[in-house]
């Protein structure tokens, strides 16, 4: 199996998690929807890192370090970095962990726009 094929599988996980986030949002579970959208963004980032480096980050801090390193050499990844950290802070940290999901329209926007993040990561990964 090639690295690209492996990355494609990780991207599929990201898309499945995104779909789960939308289902949770529609069911009214804002906190779980936020966490699933964050997980989708993290998985998409992991897949991008795998496609670019050949290595899948084993833990979240490794994802963060690898994303920052890649961003130093690629302006498009530099731009994605802000979107990654916005989801990490607002969806994972604030909404999921502390229950601060307001304003809800911003939380919903971040959740729904996660698909754009996934698509951009796929494009940058060449899959």
PDB file of C-alpha atoms in Angstrom:
ATOM      1  CA  UNK A   1       0.000   0.000   0.000  1.00  0.00           C
ATOM      2  CA  UNK A   2       1.316   3.460  -0.850  1.00  0.00           C
ATOM      3  CA  UNK A   3       1.487   6.481   1.409  1.00  0.00           C
ATOM      4  CA  UNK A   4      -1.142   8.179  -0.756  1.00  0.00           C
ATOM      5  CA  UNK A   5      -3.484   5.216  -0.297  1.00  0.00           C
ATOM      6  CA  UNK A   6      -2.856   5.306   3.445  1.00  0.00           C
ATOM      7  CA  UNK A   7      -3.603   9.047   3.500  1.00  0.00           C
ATOM      8  CA  UNK A   8      -6.790   8.443   1.508  1.00  0.00           C
ATOM      9  CA  UNK A   9      -7.978   6.102   4.243  1.00  0.00           C
ATOM     10  CA  UNK A  10      -7.266   8.683   6.937  1.00  0.00           C
ATOM     11  CA  UNK A  11      -9.127  11.299   4.897  1.00  0.00           C
ATOM     12  CA  UNK A  12     -12.071   8.885   4.713  1.00  0.00           C
ATOM     13  CA  UNK A  13     -12.004   8.749   8.519  1.00  0.00           C
ATOM     14  CA  UNK A  14     -12.042  12.557   8.605  1.00  0.00           C
ATOM     15  CA  UNK A  15     -15.056  12.707   6.292  1.00  0.00           C
ATOM     16  CA  UNK A  16     -16.899  10.076   8.350  1.00  0.00           C
ATOM     17  CA  UNK A  17     -16.237  12.082  11.510  1.00  0.00           C
ATOM     18  CA  UNK A  18     -17.485  15.235   9.768  1.00  0.00           C
ATOM     19  CA  UNK A  19     -20.704  13.439   8.775  1.00  0.00           C
ATOM     20  CA  UNK A  20     -21.112  12.335  12.399  1.00  0.00           C
ATOM     21  CA  UNK A  21     -20.644  15.948  13.520  1.00  0.00           C
ATOM     22  CA  UNK A  22     -23.490  17.068  11.261  1.00  0.00           C
ATOM     23  CA  UNK A  23     -25.740  14.290  12.582  1.00  0.00           C
ATOM     24  CA  UNK A  24     -25.007  15.346  16.160  1.00  0.00           C
ATOM     25  CA  UNK A  25     -25.676  18.994  15.313  1.00  0.00           C
ATOM     26  CA  UNK A  26     -29.000  18.065  13.724  1.00  0.00           C
ATOM     27  CA  UNK A  27     -29.842  16.007  16.832  1.00  0.00           C
ATOM     28  CA  UNK A  28     -29.176  19.064  19.007  1.00  0.00           C
ATOM     29  CA  UNK A  29     -26.000  17.793  20.656  1.00  0.00           C
ATOM     30  CA  UNK A  30     -23.833  20.844  20.104  1.00  0.00           C
ATOM     31  CA  UNK A  31     -20.923  19.744  22.269  1.00  0.00           C
ATOM     32  CA  UNK A  32     -20.556  16.350  20.626  1.00  0.00           C
ATOM     33  CA  UNK A  33     -20.951  17.926  17.183  1.00  0.00           C
ATOM     34  CA  UNK A  34     -18.152  20.358  18.015  1.00  0.00           C
ATOM     35  CA  UNK A  35     -15.863  17.565  19.207  1.00  0.00           C
ATOM     36  CA  UNK A  36     -16.537  15.435  16.142  1.00  0.00           C
ATOM     37  CA  UNK A  37     -15.837  18.404  13.825  1.00  0.00           C
ATOM     38  CA  UNK A  38     -12.568  19.014  15.677  1.00  0.00           C
ATOM     39  CA  UNK A  39     -11.676  15.329  15.300  1.00  0.00           C
ATOM     40  CA  UNK A  40     -12.453  15.554  11.578  1.00  0.00           C
ATOM     41  CA  UNK A  41     -10.071  18.504  11.201  1.00  0.00           C
ATOM     42  CA  UNK A  42      -7.370  16.727  13.189  1.00  0.00           C
ATOM     43  CA  UNK A  43      -7.705  13.541  11.116  1.00  0.00           C
ATOM     44  CA  UNK A  44      -7.542  15.567   7.900  1.00  0.00           C
ATOM     45  CA  UNK A  45      -4.390  17.237   9.207  1.00  0.00           C
ATOM     46  CA  UNK A  46      -2.921  13.866  10.131  1.00  0.00           C
ATOM     47  CA  UNK A  47      -3.666  12.632   6.590  1.00  0.00           C
ATOM     48  CA  UNK A  48      -2.003  15.694   5.066  1.00  0.00           C
ATOM     49  CA  UNK A  49       1.066  15.116   7.228  1.00  0.00           C
ATOM     50  CA  UNK A  50       1.128  11.446   6.261  1.00  0.00           C
ATOM     51  CA  UNK A  51       0.892  12.298   2.558  1.00  0.00           C
ATOM     52  CA  UNK A  52       3.673  14.885   2.807  1.00  0.00           C
ATOM     53  CA  UNK A  53       6.086  13.165   5.207  1.00  0.00           C
ATOM     54  CA  UNK A  54       5.251   9.478   5.086  1.00  0.00           C
ATOM     55  CA  UNK A  55       4.589   9.425   8.824  1.00  0.00           C
ATOM     56  CA  UNK A  56       1.291   9.482  10.703  1.00  0.00           C
ATOM     57  CA  UNK A  57       1.532  11.570  13.880  1.00  0.00           C
ATOM     58  CA  UNK A  58       0.904   9.293  16.873  1.00  0.00           C
ATOM     59  CA  UNK A  59      -0.475  12.001  19.211  1.00  0.00           C
ATOM     60  CA  UNK A  60      -2.081  15.448  18.986  1.00  0.00           C
ATOM     61  CA  UNK A  61       1.065  17.332  20.045  1.00  0.00           C
ATOM     62  CA  UNK A  62       2.905  15.567  17.205  1.00  0.00           C
ATOM     63  CA  UNK A  63       0.239  16.743  14.755  1.00  0.00           C
ATOM     64  CA  UNK A  64       0.668  20.291  15.996  1.00  0.00           C
ATOM     65  CA  UNK A  65       4.463  20.203  15.692  1.00  0.00           C
ATOM     66  CA  UNK A  66       4.371  18.673  12.209  1.00  0.00           C
ATOM     67  CA  UNK A  67       1.766  21.169  10.990  1.00  0.00           C
ATOM     68  CA  UNK A  68       3.849  24.083  12.265  1.00  0.00           C
ATOM     69  CA  UNK A  69       6.974  22.680  10.618  1.00  0.00           C
ATOM     70  CA  UNK A  70       5.240  22.184   7.261  1.00  0.00           C
ATOM     71  CA  UNK A  71       3.722  25.666   7.477  1.00  0.00           C
ATOM     72  CA  UNK A  72       7.192  27.192   7.537  1.00  0.00           C
ATOM     73  CA  UNK A  73       7.810  25.930   3.998  1.00  0.00           C
ATOM     74  CA  UNK A  74       4.354  26.196   2.427  1.00  0.00           C
ATOM     75  CA  UNK A  75       2.212  29.346   2.425  1.00  0.00           C
ATOM     76  CA  UNK A  76      -0.980  27.366   1.807  1.00  0.00           C
ATOM     77  CA  UNK A  77      -0.368  25.211   4.853  1.00  0.00           C
ATOM     78  CA  UNK A  78       0.513  28.370   6.762  1.00  0.00           C
ATOM     79  CA  UNK A  79      -2.991  29.655   5.956  1.00  0.00           C
ATOM     80  CA  UNK A  80      -4.606  26.372   7.012  1.00  0.00           C
ATOM     81  CA  UNK A  81      -2.780  26.452  10.323  1.00  0.00           C
ATOM     82  CA  UNK A  82      -5.014  29.244  11.627  1.00  0.00           C
ATOM     83  CA  UNK A  83      -8.136  27.307  10.713  1.00  0.00           C
ATOM     84  CA  UNK A  84      -6.768  24.245  12.514  1.00  0.00           C
ATOM     85  CA  UNK A  85      -6.037  26.142  15.708  1.00  0.00           C
ATOM     86  CA  UNK A  86      -9.383  27.950  15.570  1.00  0.00           C
ATOM     87  CA  UNK A  87     -11.146  24.574  15.598  1.00  0.00           C
ATOM     88  CA  UNK A  88      -8.859  23.228  18.294  1.00  0.00           C
ATOM     89  CA  UNK A  89      -9.562  26.185  20.566  1.00  0.00           C
ATOM     90  CA  UNK A  90     -13.213  26.925  19.875  1.00  0.00           C
ATOM     91  CA  UNK A  91     -14.644  23.491  19.128  1.00  0.00           C
ATOM     92  CA  UNK A  92     -12.432  21.175  21.182  1.00  0.00           C
ATOM     93  CA  UNK A  93     -11.386  23.398  24.054  1.00  0.00           C
ATOM     94  CA  UNK A  94     -14.178  25.892  24.590  1.00  0.00           C
ATOM     95  CA  UNK A  95     -17.295  24.094  23.384  1.00  0.00           C
ATOM     96  CA  UNK A  96     -16.569  20.443  24.098  1.00  0.00           C
ATOM     97  CA  UNK A  97     -14.541  20.718  27.285  1.00  0.00           C
ATOM     98  CA  UNK A  98     -15.946  23.800  28.966  1.00  0.00           C
ATOM     99  CA  UNK A  99     -19.409  23.923  27.386  1.00  0.00           C
ATOM    100  CA  UNK A 100     -18.891  27.457  26.108  1.00  0.00           C
ATOM    101  CA  UNK A 101     -20.376  27.120  22.627  1.00  0.00           C
ATOM    102  CA  UNK A 102     -21.710  30.656  22.252  1.00  0.00           C
ATOM    103  CA  UNK A 103     -22.297  32.285  19.960  1.00  0.00           C
ATOM    104  CA  UNK A 104     -23.980  29.224  18.491  1.00  0.00           C
ATOM    105  CA  UNK A 105     -23.975  30.615  14.962  1.00  0.00           C
ATOM    106  CA  UNK A 106     -20.160  30.784  15.112  1.00  0.00           C
ATOM    107  CA  UNK A 107     -19.935  27.237  16.440  1.00  0.00           C
ATOM    108  CA  UNK A 108     -22.224  26.020  13.675  1.00  0.00           C
ATOM    109  CA  UNK A 109     -20.168  27.869  11.061  1.00  0.00           C
ATOM    110  CA  UNK A 110     -16.944  26.276  12.321  1.00  0.00           C
ATOM    111  CA  UNK A 111     -18.551  22.845  12.295  1.00  0.00           C
ATOM    112  CA  UNK A 112     -20.030  23.192   8.806  1.00  0.00           C
ATOM    113  CA  UNK A 113     -16.915  24.777   7.287  1.00  0.00           C
ATOM    114  CA  UNK A 114     -14.813  21.855   8.471  1.00  0.00           C
ATOM    115  CA  UNK A 115     -15.612  20.165   5.147  1.00  0.00           C
ATOM    116  CA  UNK A 116     -13.768  23.007   3.402  1.00  0.00           C
ATOM    117  CA  UNK A 117     -10.777  22.367   5.658  1.00  0.00           C
ATOM    118  CA  UNK A 118     -10.863  18.666   4.772  1.00  0.00           C
ATOM    119  CA  UNK A 119     -11.094  19.429   1.045  1.00  0.00           C
ATOM    120  CA  UNK A 120      -8.176  21.856   1.229  1.00  0.00           C
ATOM    121  CA  UNK A 121      -6.072  19.302   3.104  1.00  0.00           C
ATOM    122  CA  UNK A 122      -6.912  16.660   0.484  1.00  0.00           C
ATOM    123  CA  UNK A 123      -5.899  19.034  -2.299  1.00  0.00           C
ATOM    124  CA  UNK A 124      -2.609  19.872  -0.592  1.00  0.00           C
ATOM    125  CA  UNK A 125      -1.988  16.167  -0.020  1.00  0.00           C
ATOM    126  CA  UNK A 126      -2.547  15.406  -3.689  1.00  0.00           C
ATOM    127  CA  UNK A 127      -5.327  12.892  -3.115  1.00  0.00           C
TER     128      UNK A 127
END
